[in-house]
mmCIF file of C-alpha atoms and ligand atoms in Angstrom:
data_model
loop_
_atom_site.group_PDB
_atom_site.id
_atom_site.type_symbol
_atom_site.label_atom_id
_atom_site.label_comp_id
_atom_site.label_asym_id
_atom_site.label_seq_id
_atom_site.Cartn_x
_atom_site.Cartn_y
_atom_site.Cartn_z
ATOM 1 C CA MET A 22 -8.992 -21.682 25.778
ATOM 2 C CA SER A 23 -10.570 -19.252 22.105
ATOM 3 C CA THR A 24 -10.253 -20.332 18.860
ATOM 4 C CA LYS A 25 -6.618 -19.023 17.174
ATOM 5 C CA ILE A 26 -7.794 -17.951 13.805
ATOM 6 C CA SER A 27 -4.962 -18.539 11.106
ATOM 7 C CA LEU A 28 -4.590 -16.341 7.897
ATOM 8 C CA THR A 29 -5.024 -20.522 6.369
ATOM 9 C CA ARG A 30 -8.456 -20.917 8.336
ATOM 10 C CA TYR A 31 -9.682 -17.070 7.329
ATOM 11 C CA LEU A 32 -9.495 -17.059 3.528
ATOM 12 C CA VAL A 33 -10.442 -21.043 4.112
ATOM 13 C CA GLU A 34 -13.477 -19.635 5.408
ATOM 14 C CA GLN A 35 -14.085 -16.706 3.227
ATOM 15 C CA GLN A 36 -13.721 -19.131 0.212
ATOM 16 C CA ARG A 37 -16.439 -21.224 1.936
ATOM 17 C CA ILE A 38 -19.371 -18.077 3.121
ATOM 18 C CA ASP A 39 -18.741 -15.894 0.962
ATOM 19 C CA GLY A 40 -17.190 -18.391 -2.734
ATOM 20 C CA HIS A 41 -15.257 -15.129 -3.630
ATOM 21 C CA ILE A 42 -12.046 -16.210 -3.170
ATOM 22 C CA PRO A 43 -11.294 -18.529 -5.973
ATOM 23 C CA ALA A 44 -8.952 -21.504 -4.703
ATOM 24 C CA GLN A 45 -6.353 -19.925 -6.831
ATOM 25 C CA LEU A 46 -7.042 -16.247 -5.224
ATOM 26 C CA ARG A 47 -6.723 -17.897 -2.115
ATOM 27 C CA LEU A 48 -3.149 -19.814 -2.929
ATOM 28 C CA LEU A 49 -1.472 -16.534 -4.587
ATOM 29 C CA LEU A 50 -3.254 -14.817 -0.798
ATOM 30 C CA GLU A 51 -0.507 -16.921 1.246
ATOM 31 C CA VAL A 52 1.727 -17.795 -0.713
ATOM 32 C CA VAL A 53 2.330 -13.781 -0.927
ATOM 33 C CA ALA A 54 1.529 -13.646 2.726
ATOM 34 C CA ARG A 55 5.008 -16.891 3.339
ATOM 35 C CA ALA A 56 7.142 -14.032 1.670
ATOM 36 C CA CYS A 57 6.084 -11.204 3.459
ATOM 37 C CA LYS A 58 7.454 -13.532 6.151
ATOM 38 C CA ARG A 59 10.221 -13.996 4.401
ATOM 39 C CA ILE A 60 10.935 -10.753 3.624
ATOM 40 C CA SER A 61 10.480 -9.760 7.786
ATOM 41 C CA GLN A 62 13.163 -12.560 9.193
ATOM 42 C CA ALA A 63 15.365 -10.460 6.448
ATOM 43 C CA VAL A 64 14.179 -7.583 7.817
ATOM 44 C CA ASN A 65 14.200 -8.365 11.039
ATOM 45 C CA LYS A 66 18.133 -9.979 10.999
ATOM 46 C CA GLY A 67 19.305 -6.274 10.421
ATOM 47 C CA ALA A 68 23.311 -5.159 10.554
ATOM 48 C CA LEU A 69 23.666 -8.899 11.751
ATOM 49 C CA GLY A 70 22.925 -9.961 8.565
ATOM 50 C CA ASP A 71 24.030 -8.537 4.440
ATOM 51 C CA VAL A 72 20.317 -6.945 4.358
ATOM 52 C CA MET A 73 21.705 -3.198 5.297
ATOM 53 C CA GLY A 74 22.718 0.022 2.913
ATOM 54 C CA SER A 75 22.741 0.687 -0.833
ATOM 55 C CA ALA A 76 22.850 -1.445 -3.773
ATOM 56 C CA GLU A 77 24.243 1.405 -5.407
ATOM 57 C CA THR A 78 21.890 0.729 -8.280
ATOM 58 C CA GLU A 79 18.805 2.769 -9.450
ATOM 59 C CA ASN A 80 15.252 1.678 -10.453
ATOM 60 C CA VAL A 81 13.206 3.037 -13.216
ATOM 61 C CA GLN A 82 12.107 5.989 -11.194
ATOM 62 C CA GLY A 83 15.918 6.759 -10.892
ATOM 63 C CA GLU A 84 15.911 5.922 -7.572
ATOM 64 C CA MET A 85 18.495 4.781 -5.201
ATOM 65 C CA GLN A 86 17.799 0.884 -4.140
ATOM 66 C CA LYS A 87 19.137 -0.662 -1.242
ATOM 67 C CA LYS A 88 19.446 -4.466 -0.603
ATOM 68 C CA LEU A 89 15.999 -4.914 1.012
ATOM 69 C CA ASP A 90 14.433 -3.457 -2.302
ATOM 70 C CA ILE A 91 16.438 -5.977 -4.487
ATOM 71 C CA ILE A 92 15.830 -9.004 -1.613
ATOM 72 C CA ALA A 93 12.357 -8.393 -1.120
ATOM 73 C CA ASN A 94 12.140 -7.611 -4.793
ATOM 74 C CA GLU A 95 13.538 -11.764 -5.959
ATOM 75 C CA VAL A 96 11.969 -13.308 -2.641
ATOM 76 C CA LEU A 97 8.099 -12.094 -4.328
ATOM 77 C CA ILE A 98 9.143 -13.160 -7.212
ATOM 78 C CA GLU A 99 10.637 -16.007 -6.310
ATOM 79 C CA ALA A 100 7.724 -17.238 -4.345
ATOM 80 C CA ASN A 101 4.971 -16.187 -6.484
ATOM 81 C CA GLU A 102 6.106 -17.413 -9.365
ATOM 82 C CA TRP A 103 5.839 -21.130 -9.780
ATOM 83 C CA GLY A 104 2.537 -21.807 -8.463
ATOM 84 C CA GLY A 105 0.198 -21.500 -11.335
ATOM 85 C CA HIS A 106 -1.897 -19.080 -9.979
ATOM 86 C CA LEU A 107 -0.618 -16.099 -11.790
ATOM 87 C CA ALA A 108 0.446 -15.028 -15.431
ATOM 88 C CA ALA A 109 2.776 -12.047 -14.715
ATOM 89 C CA MET A 110 4.105 -9.825 -12.286
ATOM 90 C CA ALA A 111 4.421 -5.364 -11.798
ATOM 91 C CA SER A 112 6.987 -4.648 -9.050
ATOM 92 C CA GLU A 113 8.201 -0.617 -8.562
ATOM 93 C CA GLU A 114 11.683 -2.228 -8.508
ATOM 94 C CA MET A 115 11.431 -3.624 -12.207
ATOM 95 C CA GLU A 116 10.729 -1.476 -14.993
ATOM 96 C CA GLY A 117 8.480 -4.049 -17.094
ATOM 97 C CA ILE A 118 6.942 -6.925 -16.419
ATOM 98 C CA TYR A 119 7.240 -10.259 -14.573
ATOM 99 C CA VAL A 120 5.846 -12.623 -16.694
ATOM 100 C CA VAL A 121 6.021 -15.927 -15.387
ATOM 101 C CA PRO A 122 8.245 -18.397 -17.552
ATOM 102 C CA ASN A 123 6.182 -20.616 -19.897
ATOM 103 C CA ARG A 124 8.031 -23.852 -18.077
ATOM 104 C CA TYR A 125 5.366 -22.458 -14.804
ATOM 105 C CA PRO A 126 1.399 -22.883 -15.422
ATOM 106 C CA GLN A 127 0.118 -19.756 -15.909
ATOM 107 C CA GLY A 128 -2.921 -18.372 -13.677
ATOM 108 C CA GLU A 129 -5.220 -15.943 -14.623
ATOM 109 C CA TYR A 130 -4.712 -13.637 -12.418
ATOM 110 C CA LEU A 131 -1.732 -10.618 -11.978
ATOM 111 C CA LEU A 132 0.427 -9.055 -9.044
ATOM 112 C CA LEU A 133 1.281 -5.421 -8.383
ATOM 113 C CA PHE A 134 4.039 -4.866 -5.689
ATOM 114 C CA ASP A 135 5.667 -2.602 -3.549
ATOM 115 C CA PRO A 136 7.958 -4.759 -2.599
ATOM 116 C CA LEU A 137 9.778 -2.537 0.634
ATOM 117 C CA ASP A 138 7.875 0.823 0.843
ATOM 118 C CA GLY A 139 9.241 3.123 3.290
ATOM 119 C CA SER A 140 13.139 2.306 2.041
ATOM 120 C CA SER A 141 14.707 5.479 3.867
ATOM 121 C CA ASN A 142 14.124 3.746 7.079
ATOM 122 C CA ILE A 143 15.468 0.534 6.381
ATOM 123 C CA ASP A 144 19.018 2.204 8.267
ATOM 124 C CA VAL A 145 17.058 3.795 11.587
ATOM 125 C CA ASN A 146 15.263 1.038 12.569
ATOM 126 C CA VAL A 147 11.821 2.390 11.629
ATOM 127 C CA SER A 148 8.431 0.048 10.452
ATOM 128 C CA ILE A 149 9.251 -0.901 6.933
ATOM 129 C CA GLY A 150 6.360 -2.415 4.778
ATOM 130 C CA THR A 151 5.609 -4.183 1.776
ATOM 131 C CA ILE A 152 2.467 -3.305 -0.360
ATOM 132 C CA PHE A 153 0.471 -5.409 -2.845
ATOM 133 C CA SER A 154 -2.245 -5.205 -5.303
ATOM 134 C CA VAL A 155 -4.097 -8.076 -7.503
ATOM 135 C CA LEU A 156 -5.814 -8.105 -10.528
ATOM 136 C CA ARG A 157 -7.464 -9.802 -12.859
ATOM 137 C CA LYS A 158 -5.578 -10.566 -16.253
ATOM 138 C CA PRO A 159 -8.717 -9.356 -19.080
ATOM 139 C CA GLU A 160 -9.396 -12.564 -21.515
ATOM 140 C CA GLY A 161 -7.297 -13.439 -24.970
ATOM 141 C CA THR A 162 -3.637 -15.297 -25.529
ATOM 142 C CA GLY A 163 -0.595 -14.278 -24.030
ATOM 143 C CA VAL A 164 -0.058 -11.174 -20.673
ATOM 144 C CA SER A 165 0.956 -7.634 -22.129
ATOM 145 C CA GLU A 166 1.790 -4.037 -19.728
ATOM 146 C CA GLN A 167 -1.688 -3.354 -21.403
ATOM 147 C CA ASP A 168 -3.640 -5.823 -19.037
ATOM 148 C CA PHE A 169 -2.390 -4.062 -15.882
ATOM 149 C CA LEU A 170 -3.650 -1.061 -16.419
ATOM 150 C CA GLN A 171 -6.898 -1.698 -14.696
ATOM 151 C CA ALA A 172 -8.620 0.846 -12.818
ATOM 152 C CA GLY A 173 -8.174 -0.204 -9.088
ATOM 153 C CA ILE A 174 -11.575 -0.891 -9.121
ATOM 154 C CA LYS A 175 -11.026 -3.843 -10.282
ATOM 155 C CA GLN A 176 -8.783 -5.068 -7.618
ATOM 156 C CA VAL A 177 -9.748 -8.476 -6.559
ATOM 157 C CA ALA A 178 -7.329 -8.926 -3.470
ATOM 158 C CA ALA A 179 -5.098 -5.631 -1.886
ATOM 159 C CA GLY A 180 -2.996 -5.113 0.608
ATOM 160 C CA TYR A 181 0.471 -4.218 2.986
ATOM 161 C CA CYS A 182 2.191 -6.335 5.853
ATOM 162 C CA VAL A 183 4.089 -4.173 8.376
ATOM 163 C CA TYR A 184 7.715 -5.028 9.980
ATOM 164 C CA GLY A 185 7.467 -2.709 12.810
ATOM 165 C CA PRO A 186 7.462 -4.118 16.391
ATOM 166 C CA GLN A 187 5.525 -6.646 15.233
ATOM 167 C CA THR A 188 4.770 -7.521 12.016
ATOM 168 C CA THR A 189 1.135 -7.175 10.584
ATOM 169 C CA LEU A 190 -0.722 -8.599 7.787
ATOM 170 C CA VAL A 191 -3.890 -6.232 6.414
ATOM 171 C CA LEU A 192 -6.059 -7.688 3.751
ATOM 172 C CA THR A 193 -8.963 -7.008 2.273
ATOM 173 C CA VAL A 194 -10.564 -8.836 -0.513
ATOM 174 C CA GLY A 195 -13.962 -6.895 -0.934
ATOM 175 C CA ASP A 196 -15.348 -7.861 2.707
ATOM 176 C CA GLY A 197 -14.129 -5.506 4.957
ATOM 177 C CA VAL A 198 -10.259 -4.966 6.445
ATOM 178 C CA ALA A 199 -9.039 -7.937 8.468
ATOM 179 C CA MET A 200 -5.428 -7.804 10.515
ATOM 180 C CA PHE A 201 -3.378 -10.772 10.779
ATOM 181 C CA THR A 202 0.115 -10.753 12.893
ATOM 182 C CA LEU A 203 2.921 -13.146 12.275
ATOM 183 C CA ASP A 204 3.348 -15.484 15.346
ATOM 184 C CA ARG A 205 6.907 -16.229 15.315
ATOM 185 C CA GLU A 206 6.812 -18.730 17.361
ATOM 186 C CA GLN A 207 4.207 -20.736 15.100
ATOM 187 C CA GLY A 208 5.341 -19.150 11.914
ATOM 188 C CA SER A 209 2.301 -18.218 11.384
ATOM 189 C CA PHE A 210 -0.186 -15.314 10.748
ATOM 190 C CA ILE A 211 -3.003 -14.685 13.236
ATOM 191 C CA LEU A 212 -6.444 -12.708 12.843
ATOM 192 C CA THR A 213 -5.967 -9.861 15.274
ATOM 193 C CA GLU A 214 -8.635 -7.387 14.262
ATOM 194 C CA GLU A 215 -11.846 -8.010 12.164
ATOM 195 C CA ASN A 216 -13.387 -5.345 10.328
ATOM 196 C CA VAL A 217 -11.450 -2.824 10.928
ATOM 197 C CA ARG A 218 -12.829 1.364 11.106
ATOM 198 C CA ILE A 219 -11.975 4.224 10.070
ATOM 199 C CA PRO A 220 -13.432 6.751 12.343
ATOM 200 C CA ASP A 221 -14.883 9.790 10.305
ATOM 201 C CA ASP A 222 -13.258 12.888 12.295
ATOM 202 C CA THR A 223 -9.911 13.177 13.501
ATOM 203 C CA LYS A 224 -7.414 15.569 15.058
ATOM 204 C CA GLU A 225 -3.932 13.671 13.081
ATOM 205 C CA PHE A 226 -2.284 14.162 9.921
ATOM 206 C CA ALA A 227 0.183 12.920 8.468
ATOM 207 C CA ILE A 228 2.001 14.787 5.299
ATOM 208 C CA ASN A 229 6.311 15.984 5.153
ATOM 209 C CA MET A 230 5.728 19.464 6.063
ATOM 210 C CA SER A 231 8.770 19.968 5.039
ATOM 211 C CA ASN A 232 7.445 19.992 1.491
ATOM 212 C CA MET A 233 4.882 23.409 2.005
ATOM 213 C CA ARG A 234 6.585 26.005 -0.036
ATOM 214 C CA HIS A 235 6.078 23.766 -3.349
ATOM 215 C CA TRP A 236 1.947 23.029 -2.521
ATOM 216 C CA ASP A 237 -0.311 24.166 -3.771
ATOM 217 C CA ALA A 238 -2.764 26.751 -2.464
ATOM 218 C CA PRO A 239 -5.941 24.057 -1.698
ATOM 219 C CA VAL A 240 -3.069 22.133 0.286
ATOM 220 C CA LYS A 241 -1.580 25.239 2.023
ATOM 221 C CA ARG A 242 -5.249 26.432 3.252
ATOM 222 C CA TYR A 243 -6.074 23.057 4.389
ATOM 223 C CA VAL A 244 -3.017 22.399 6.412
ATOM 224 C CA ASP A 245 -2.938 25.835 7.842
ATOM 225 C CA GLU A 246 -6.069 25.151 9.645
ATOM 226 C CA CYS A 247 -5.112 22.358 11.056
ATOM 227 C CA LEU A 248 -2.017 24.346 12.242
ATOM 228 C CA GLN A 249 -4.238 26.694 13.837
ATOM 229 C CA GLY A 250 -5.675 25.211 15.895
ATOM 230 C CA THR A 251 -8.685 25.917 18.589
ATOM 231 C CA GLU A 252 -8.106 29.693 17.313
ATOM 232 C CA GLY A 253 -8.787 28.691 13.570
ATOM 233 C CA PRO A 254 -12.030 27.663 11.694
ATOM 234 C CA ARG A 255 -11.554 23.830 13.141
ATOM 235 C CA ALA A 256 -12.036 25.299 16.407
ATOM 236 C CA LYS A 257 -10.154 22.601 17.620
ATOM 237 C CA ASP A 258 -5.676 21.548 17.921
ATOM 238 C CA PHE A 259 -4.747 18.898 15.721
ATOM 239 C CA ASN A 260 -1.703 16.950 15.857
ATOM 240 C CA MET A 261 0.682 15.546 13.433
ATOM 241 C CA ARG A 262 2.468 12.175 12.980
ATOM 242 C CA TRP A 263 5.192 11.537 9.514
ATOM 243 C CA ILE A 264 6.591 8.244 9.466
ATOM 244 C CA ALA A 265 8.314 8.157 6.201
ATOM 245 C CA SER A 266 6.702 4.925 5.538
ATOM 246 C CA MET A 267 3.775 4.663 3.395
ATOM 247 C CA VAL A 268 2.915 1.429 5.461
ATOM 248 C CA ALA A 269 3.094 2.655 8.373
ATOM 249 C CA ASP A 270 1.628 6.059 8.314
ATOM 250 C CA VAL A 271 -1.574 3.678 6.913
ATOM 251 C CA HIS A 272 -1.409 1.617 9.380
ATOM 252 C CA ARG A 273 -1.581 4.065 11.915
ATOM 253 C CA ILE A 274 -4.699 5.508 10.243
ATOM 254 C CA LEU A 275 -6.556 1.623 9.994
ATOM 255 C CA SER A 276 -5.753 1.725 13.838
ATOM 256 C CA ARG A 277 -6.897 4.866 14.813
ATOM 257 C CA GLY A 278 -7.916 7.416 12.461
ATOM 258 C CA GLY A 279 -6.583 10.377 10.601
ATOM 259 C CA VAL A 280 -5.459 12.024 7.043
ATOM 260 C CA PHE A 281 -2.250 11.065 4.966
ATOM 261 C CA LEU A 282 -1.389 13.356 1.770
ATOM 262 C CA TYR A 283 1.482 13.072 -0.814
ATOM 263 C CA PRO A 284 0.162 16.074 -2.431
ATOM 264 C CA TRP A 285 1.654 17.382 -6.034
ATOM 265 C CA ASP A 286 4.072 19.858 -5.437
ATOM 266 C CA LYS A 287 6.046 22.041 -7.792
ATOM 267 C CA ARG A 288 9.193 20.701 -6.798
ATOM 268 C CA GLU A 289 8.790 18.416 -9.899
ATOM 269 C CA PRO A 290 5.500 19.971 -11.286
ATOM 270 C CA GLU A 291 5.979 17.593 -13.873
ATOM 271 C CA LYS A 292 4.916 14.933 -12.092
ATOM 272 C CA PRO A 293 1.212 14.435 -10.264
ATOM 273 C CA GLY A 294 2.811 13.343 -7.598
ATOM 274 C CA LYS A 295 5.611 11.127 -6.071
ATOM 275 C CA LEU A 296 3.613 8.297 -4.872
ATOM 276 C CA ARG A 297 3.063 5.289 -8.132
ATOM 277 C CA LEU A 298 -0.630 4.534 -8.381
ATOM 278 C CA MET A 299 -0.898 1.106 -9.550
ATOM 279 C CA TYR A 300 1.313 -0.556 -6.857
ATOM 280 C CA GLU A 301 1.139 1.909 -3.122
ATOM 281 C CA ALA A 302 -2.494 4.555 -4.154
ATOM 282 C CA ASN A 303 -4.138 1.469 -5.738
ATOM 283 C CA PRO A 304 -4.097 -0.853 -3.048
ATOM 284 C CA MET A 305 -4.149 1.485 0.516
ATOM 285 C CA SER A 306 -6.707 3.472 -1.249
ATOM 286 C CA TRP A 307 -9.276 0.144 -1.409
ATOM 287 C CA LEU A 308 -8.478 -0.957 2.392
ATOM 288 C CA ILE A 309 -8.949 2.440 3.330
ATOM 289 C CA GLU A 310 -12.034 3.009 1.631
ATOM 290 C CA GLN A 311 -13.323 -0.235 3.247
ATOM 291 C CA ALA A 312 -12.405 0.354 6.617
ATOM 292 C CA GLY A 313 -14.854 3.686 5.945
ATOM 293 C CA GLY A 314 -12.498 5.561 4.850
ATOM 294 C CA ALA A 315 -11.711 7.535 2.039
ATOM 295 C CA ALA A 316 -9.101 8.243 -0.903
ATOM 296 C CA THR A 317 -8.676 11.152 -3.928
ATOM 297 C CA ASN A 318 -6.239 12.313 -5.834
ATOM 298 C CA GLY A 319 -7.597 16.095 -4.974
ATOM 299 C CA LYS A 320 -9.803 16.103 -7.857
ATOM 300 C CA GLN A 321 -11.357 12.307 -7.665
ATOM 301 C CA ARG A 322 -11.336 8.962 -6.147
ATOM 302 C CA ILE A 323 -8.561 7.022 -6.235
ATOM 303 C CA LEU A 324 -9.664 3.808 -7.263
ATOM 304 C CA ASP A 325 -11.630 5.171 -10.491
ATOM 305 C CA ILE A 326 -8.460 6.368 -12.506
ATOM 306 C CA GLN A 327 -7.660 5.148 -15.311
ATOM 307 C CA PRO A 328 -3.701 4.079 -15.257
ATOM 308 C CA SER A 329 -1.851 5.185 -18.739
ATOM 309 C CA LYS A 330 1.001 3.630 -16.531
ATOM 310 C CA LEU A 331 2.648 0.602 -15.293
ATOM 311 C CA HIS A 332 4.647 3.782 -12.749
ATOM 312 C CA GLU A 333 1.898 5.951 -13.195
ATOM 313 C CA ARG A 334 2.359 8.350 -10.457
ATOM 314 C CA VAL A 335 -0.069 10.184 -8.219
ATOM 315 C CA SER A 336 -1.236 12.854 -5.697
ATOM 316 C CA VAL A 337 -2.544 11.240 -2.454
ATOM 317 C CA ILE A 338 -4.833 12.163 0.083
ATOM 318 C CA LEU A 339 -6.120 9.257 2.329
ATOM 319 C CA GLY A 340 -7.815 8.720 5.574
ATOM 320 C CA SER A 341 -10.740 9.697 7.531
ATOM 321 C CA LYS A 342 -13.529 10.592 5.416
ATOM 322 C CA ASN A 343 -14.933 13.990 6.636
ATOM 323 C CA GLU A 344 -11.022 15.919 6.241
ATOM 324 C CA VAL A 345 -10.399 13.676 2.670
ATOM 325 C CA GLU A 346 -13.852 15.315 2.063
ATOM 326 C CA ARG A 347 -13.025 18.411 3.005
ATOM 327 C CA ALA A 348 -9.117 18.720 1.403
ATOM 328 C CA THR A 349 -11.150 17.512 -1.449
ATOM 329 C CA ARG A 350 -13.344 20.043 -1.855
ATOM 330 C CA TYR A 351 -10.450 23.016 -1.149
ATOM 331 C CA HIS A 352 -9.190 21.791 -4.488
ATOM 332 C CA ASN A 353 -12.714 21.280 -6.485
ATOM 333 C CA GLU A 354 -13.175 24.873 -5.216
ATOM 334 C CA ALA A 355 -9.518 26.523 -6.173
HETATM 335 P P1 LIG B 415 9.409 3.912 -1.241
HETATM 336 O O1 LIG B 415 10.372 3.390 -0.193
HETATM 337 O O2 LIG B 415 8.490 2.089 -2.227
HETATM 338 O O3 LIG B 415 10.357 4.771 -2.567
HETATM 339 O O4 LIG B 415 8.063 4.324 -0.618
HETATM 340 C C1 LIG B 415 8.215 6.110 -0.018
HETATM 341 C C2 LIG B 415 7.321 6.350 0.184
HETATM 342 C C3 LIG B 415 6.168 5.959 0.895
HETATM 343 O O5 LIG B 415 6.783 5.355 1.900
HETATM 344 C C4 LIG B 415 6.462 8.183 1.904
HETATM 345 O O6 LIG B 415 5.216 7.754 2.239
HETATM 346 C C5 LIG B 415 7.117 8.688 1.387
HETATM 347 O O7 LIG B 415 8.091 8.307 0.089
HETATM 348 C C6 LIG B 415 8.068 9.486 1.929
HETATM 349 O O8 LIG B 415 9.098 10.336 1.300
HETATM 350 P P2 LIG B 415 9.634 11.757 1.995
HETATM 351 O O9 LIG B 415 10.709 10.868 2.093
HETATM 352 O O10 LIG B 415 9.617 12.061 0.476
HETATM 353 O O11 LIG B 415 9.408 12.032 2.633
HETATM 354 MN MN1 LIG B 416 6.382 2.683 -1.425
HETATM 355 MN MN1 LIG B 417 9.298 0.766 -2.112
#
């Protein structure tokens, strides 16, 4: 019988072999995984639980919140506040940071999350997920929003959990990308893929085509060349996918390659893009790079961007290296 490696065992071994996961970080990742299990259960209840539909409230981004956005946010906070591993948390669904209450010990890590990614897909039974990023709190007493404003290269762990036909947790601690599938009978995440690699080339792109008229010239050029297929300069036919849950689109790319674009567009010219740097683009970019892919905002590597605010937005191009490099080159040439 082949031995199944649980997430717990994987993390213990990572800690032992490389010593680069301190005990506190291991605990943190276990707690996040446990929270994802609870969110997965809530997602699975669907119309049988009180989890569908709108919460009739708005978040700091001016977006209507779904009930599940709020449930997932609460689950992550409750799971993480008492363990002593965190100093504070930040979330898409909270305007300011959430400092660990002083009735609990304070740890040295900062956790950022998009509790429920792909909210528009909740009510239509399409894959959604949770995205998270872990930073170390800078030295010094107390904790402030400023402490969170670190470039993506400073992440010490990042991942997501996708709630789809299977619930899969995908993780990096800077030593490649590993995938864990939730075994519902056992209630634990089991390692199902290690050393995930993204092919350098692809014939699949992901972008919301309905925004085409709002795009900038380099994005139009890139997509237009893909659409020309064998008759165009790329001399091959491309396929297109758009799930509208970043987790699900990124999961496909980690599984079989592809390129994902959510570029700046003219709809809201003052915003650099739709996706949020610190809890969407940064963790996803690190996972993609760890799997051999690339991630840029069209001009520079996403992980090098110095954030200036918690809910900062960013233009995103990520996935198979050669495609990301090409689309980035078109931006730099323009
Ligand atoms: P969220 O549900 O956390 O607000 O994120 C949704 C994001 C992302 O998951 C997805 O790629 C994108 O929005 C879809 O946007 P469109 O509906 O504009 O296609
Ligand atoms: Mn999101
Ligand atoms: Mn969200």
